[in-house]
């Protein structure tokens, strides 16, 4: 029942955000901006921002939640992957990206994660900087903007923000995350399964991982 409730909530959230995104489909002509007041940001720390982005990015977030709930039922289909790519490009050119392009982009990323050649799938297998990029990205972007990094144009700003975020993520992984992960099992021992050196008893690979592995090996 708990799983069924999670599924219902995830579907309802996606549909709700979809309706909101469709209602605010054009961020250039239908944008609601929080203004500055008396020279000070209306929102502490963040400052002025376009409210519509909350709905656009929220839609992408709840799509990810829906994928997590139904990850064992989502097909890994090459035709669907190609269709997602075409849909993404079409919405970037003709419009409605935040309504149709975002779901297409979400599926395209999942499809690429499975279908890309093995060298790409090894990215992050030894050193995982993804969490650091996730948590430090916004902070670095705001810091670069506050220090005037945007005055040289978007390209320079993006390079500075991306480079700074990657540096922060690398330091976080090697100095904080990886040492902490080594300490989490300190004092605990895991018995090895018979015939499997280093394996934990009763810990088979999740069905999703097995399905993704089969999908990856079945790729042409």
Short mmCIF file of C-alpha atoms in Angstrom, two decimals:
data_model
loop_
_atom_site.label_atom_id
_atom_site.label_comp_id
_atom_site.label_asym_id
_atom_site.label_seq_id
_atom_site.Cartn_x
_atom_site.Cartn_y
_atom_site.Cartn_z
CA UNK A 1 0.00 0.00 0.00
CA UNK A 2 2.84 2.38 0.81
CA UNK A 3 4.33 1.82 -2.63
CA UNK A 4 0.94 2.39 -4.26
CA UNK A 5 0.52 5.67 -2.37
CA UNK A 6 3.97 6.82 -3.46
CA UNK A 7 3.13 6.01 -7.05
CA UNK A 8 -0.17 7.91 -6.89
CA UNK A 9 1.51 10.93 -5.32
CA UNK A 10 4.29 10.90 -7.92
CA UNK A 11 1.84 10.73 -10.83
CA UNK A 12 -0.34 13.45 -9.32
CA UNK A 13 2.67 15.70 -8.79
CA UNK A 14 3.84 15.24 -12.37
CA UNK A 15 0.38 16.01 -13.75
CA UNK A 16 0.04 19.05 -11.52
CA UNK A 17 3.41 20.47 -12.50
CA UNK A 18 2.66 19.69 -16.14
CA UNK A 19 -0.52 21.79 -15.99
CA UNK A 20 1.35 24.65 -14.32
CA UNK A 21 4.15 24.49 -16.87
CA UNK A 22 1.65 24.52 -19.72
CA UNK A 23 -0.09 27.54 -18.21
CA UNK A 24 3.28 29.35 -18.08
CA UNK A 25 4.57 27.96 -21.36
CA UNK A 26 6.34 31.10 -22.61
CA UNK A 27 8.84 32.48 -20.08
CA UNK A 28 9.55 35.54 -22.23
CA UNK A 29 6.00 36.83 -22.53
CA UNK A 30 4.41 35.36 -19.43
CA UNK A 31 7.11 35.72 -16.78
CA UNK A 32 6.37 36.81 -13.24
CA UNK A 33 9.47 38.41 -11.77
CA UNK A 34 10.10 39.21 -8.13
CA UNK A 35 11.47 42.77 -8.24
CA UNK A 36 14.15 44.51 -6.22
CA UNK A 37 12.87 46.83 -3.48
CA UNK A 38 14.75 49.97 -2.49
CA UNK A 39 17.85 48.62 -4.15
CA UNK A 40 17.72 45.43 -2.05
CA UNK A 41 16.75 41.93 -3.19
CA UNK A 42 13.14 41.04 -2.54
CA UNK A 43 14.22 37.49 -1.63
CA UNK A 44 17.10 37.08 0.85
CA UNK A 45 20.30 35.65 -0.69
CA UNK A 46 18.63 34.68 -3.98
CA UNK A 47 17.54 38.20 -4.95
CA UNK A 48 15.17 38.87 -7.84
CA UNK A 49 14.22 35.87 -9.91
CA UNK A 50 11.57 34.70 -12.37
CA UNK A 51 8.88 32.78 -10.49
CA UNK A 52 8.10 30.68 -13.56
CA UNK A 53 11.43 28.93 -13.20
CA UNK A 54 10.21 27.39 -9.96
CA UNK A 55 7.53 25.58 -11.92
CA UNK A 56 9.74 24.67 -14.87
CA UNK A 57 12.48 23.19 -12.71
CA UNK A 58 9.94 21.68 -10.33
CA UNK A 59 8.41 19.82 -13.27
CA UNK A 60 11.82 18.31 -14.08
CA UNK A 61 12.26 17.34 -10.42
CA UNK A 62 8.93 15.51 -10.11
CA UNK A 63 9.66 13.74 -13.41
CA UNK A 64 12.76 12.35 -11.75
CA UNK A 65 10.66 11.23 -8.78
CA UNK A 66 8.28 9.46 -11.14
CA UNK A 67 11.19 7.69 -12.84
CA UNK A 68 12.42 6.50 -9.43
CA UNK A 69 9.00 5.09 -8.56
CA UNK A 70 8.56 3.27 -11.88
CA UNK A 71 12.22 2.56 -12.70
CA UNK A 72 11.55 -1.16 -13.08
CA UNK A 73 8.81 -0.58 -15.66
CA UNK A 74 10.33 2.11 -17.86
CA UNK A 75 11.39 0.54 -21.17
CA UNK A 76 14.88 1.10 -22.53
CA UNK A 77 13.93 1.61 -26.16
CA UNK A 78 16.19 2.87 -28.95
CA UNK A 79 13.25 4.22 -30.99
CA UNK A 80 11.98 6.06 -27.92
CA UNK A 81 15.47 7.43 -27.31
CA UNK A 82 15.68 8.77 -30.86
CA UNK A 83 12.15 10.17 -30.61
CA UNK A 84 13.08 11.91 -27.35
CA UNK A 85 16.09 13.51 -29.04
CA UNK A 86 14.03 14.71 -31.99
CA UNK A 87 11.33 16.05 -29.67
CA UNK A 88 13.92 17.92 -27.63
CA UNK A 89 15.41 19.59 -30.71
CA UNK A 90 11.97 20.42 -32.09
CA UNK A 91 10.85 22.10 -28.87
CA UNK A 92 14.08 24.09 -28.65
CA UNK A 93 13.40 25.43 -32.14
CA UNK A 94 9.61 25.74 -32.24
CA UNK A 95 8.76 26.25 -28.56
CA UNK A 96 7.00 24.40 -25.74
CA UNK A 97 10.30 23.15 -24.36
CA UNK A 98 9.09 23.37 -20.76
CA UNK A 99 6.03 21.27 -21.52
CA UNK A 100 7.18 18.63 -24.02
CA UNK A 101 10.93 19.16 -24.21
CA UNK A 102 11.66 18.58 -20.52
CA UNK A 103 10.07 15.08 -20.40
CA UNK A 104 11.85 14.22 -23.67
CA UNK A 105 15.13 15.47 -22.24
CA UNK A 106 14.62 13.38 -19.07
CA UNK A 107 14.13 10.17 -21.05
CA UNK A 108 16.99 11.02 -23.40
CA UNK A 109 19.39 11.34 -20.46
CA UNK A 110 18.32 7.96 -19.09
CA UNK A 111 18.62 6.35 -22.50
CA UNK A 112 22.08 7.80 -23.07
CA UNK A 113 23.23 6.65 -19.63
CA UNK A 114 22.46 3.08 -20.68
CA UNK A 115 23.27 3.12 -24.38
CA UNK A 116 26.49 5.14 -24.48
CA UNK A 117 29.67 3.10 -25.10
CA UNK A 118 31.46 1.56 -22.12
CA UNK A 119 34.11 4.30 -21.74
CA UNK A 120 31.35 6.80 -21.00
CA UNK A 121 29.69 4.46 -18.50
CA UNK A 122 32.93 4.27 -16.54
CA UNK A 123 32.72 7.99 -15.73
CA UNK A 124 32.25 8.32 -11.99
CA UNK A 125 32.85 4.63 -11.28
CA UNK A 126 35.98 5.36 -9.22
CA UNK A 127 35.63 9.00 -8.22
CA UNK A 128 32.05 10.24 -7.97
CA UNK A 129 31.89 14.03 -8.10
CA UNK A 130 28.18 14.16 -8.89
CA UNK A 131 26.99 14.97 -5.36
CA UNK A 132 29.52 17.77 -4.98
CA UNK A 133 28.43 19.25 -8.31
CA UNK A 134 24.83 19.03 -7.13
CA UNK A 135 25.30 20.77 -3.78
CA UNK A 136 27.95 23.35 -4.74
CA UNK A 137 26.66 24.35 -8.17
CA UNK A 138 24.19 26.97 -6.96
CA UNK A 139 26.60 28.37 -4.39
CA UNK A 140 29.39 28.80 -6.93
CA UNK A 141 27.05 30.32 -9.52
CA UNK A 142 25.82 32.90 -7.00
CA UNK A 143 29.38 33.65 -5.87
CA UNK A 144 30.60 34.18 -9.44
CA UNK A 145 27.65 36.49 -10.15
CA UNK A 146 28.19 38.43 -6.91
CA UNK A 147 31.87 38.92 -7.75
CA UNK A 148 31.02 40.32 -11.19
CA UNK A 149 31.83 37.26 -13.26
CA UNK A 150 28.80 37.85 -15.48
CA UNK A 151 30.08 41.16 -16.86
CA UNK A 152 32.16 39.36 -19.49
CA UNK A 153 29.17 37.57 -20.99
CA UNK A 154 27.34 34.30 -20.48
CA UNK A 155 30.08 32.11 -21.96
CA UNK A 156 32.72 33.34 -19.53
CA UNK A 157 30.27 33.21 -16.63
CA UNK A 158 29.33 29.61 -17.49
CA UNK A 159 32.99 28.58 -17.74
CA UNK A 160 33.85 30.18 -14.40
CA UNK A 161 30.82 28.68 -12.66
CA UNK A 162 31.38 25.21 -14.14
CA UNK A 163 35.09 25.24 -13.38
CA UNK A 164 34.58 26.49 -9.84
CA UNK A 165 31.88 23.92 -9.21
CA UNK A 166 34.07 21.08 -10.47
CA UNK A 167 36.96 22.18 -8.25
CA UNK A 168 34.66 22.33 -5.22
CA UNK A 169 33.22 18.90 -6.07
CA UNK A 170 36.68 17.32 -6.44
CA UNK A 171 37.83 18.74 -3.10
CA UNK A 172 34.59 17.65 -1.45
CA UNK A 173 34.95 14.08 -2.72
CA UNK A 174 38.58 13.59 -1.76
CA UNK A 175 38.59 15.54 1.51
CA UNK A 176 35.09 14.94 2.90
CA UNK A 177 32.86 12.43 1.14
CA UNK A 178 35.28 9.59 0.45
CA UNK A 179 36.90 9.66 3.92
CA UNK A 180 33.43 9.78 5.49
CA UNK A 181 32.30 6.78 3.45
CA UNK A 182 35.33 4.82 4.63
CA UNK A 183 34.39 5.56 8.23
CA UNK A 184 30.71 4.65 7.98
CA UNK A 185 31.35 0.92 8.48
CA UNK A 186 34.09 1.39 11.06
CA UNK A 187 33.77 -1.27 13.73
CA UNK A 188 31.33 -3.35 11.74
CA UNK A 189 32.19 -6.53 9.85
CA UNK A 190 30.23 -8.13 7.07
CA UNK A 191 30.41 -11.90 6.65
CA UNK A 192 31.24 -13.02 3.15
CA UNK A 193 28.77 -15.15 1.25
CA UNK A 194 29.97 -18.71 0.55
CA UNK A 195 31.88 -18.81 -2.69
CA UNK A 196 31.86 -15.02 -3.10
CA UNK A 197 34.89 -13.33 -1.63
CA UNK A 198 33.99 -9.96 -0.13
CA UNK A 199 30.27 -10.34 -0.84
CA UNK A 200 27.68 -9.68 1.84
CA UNK A 201 25.28 -12.44 2.84
CA UNK A 202 21.80 -11.98 1.50
CA UNK A 203 22.59 -8.94 -0.65
CA UNK A 204 21.71 -9.80 -4.24
CA UNK A 205 21.94 -7.13 -6.89
CA UNK A 206 18.74 -5.10 -7.21
CA UNK A 207 16.41 -6.09 -10.01
CA UNK A 208 16.74 -2.64 -11.56
CA UNK A 209 20.52 -2.90 -11.74
CA UNK A 210 20.23 -6.32 -13.33
CA UNK A 211 17.73 -4.97 -15.85
CA UNK A 212 19.94 -2.04 -16.73
CA UNK A 213 22.93 -4.34 -17.06
CA UNK A 214 21.02 -6.56 -19.47
CA UNK A 215 19.86 -3.52 -21.41
CA UNK A 216 23.42 -2.26 -21.64
CA UNK A 217 24.87 -5.57 -22.81
CA UNK A 218 22.08 -5.97 -25.34
CA UNK A 219 23.01 -2.71 -27.01
CA UNK A 220 24.33 -3.17 -30.54
#
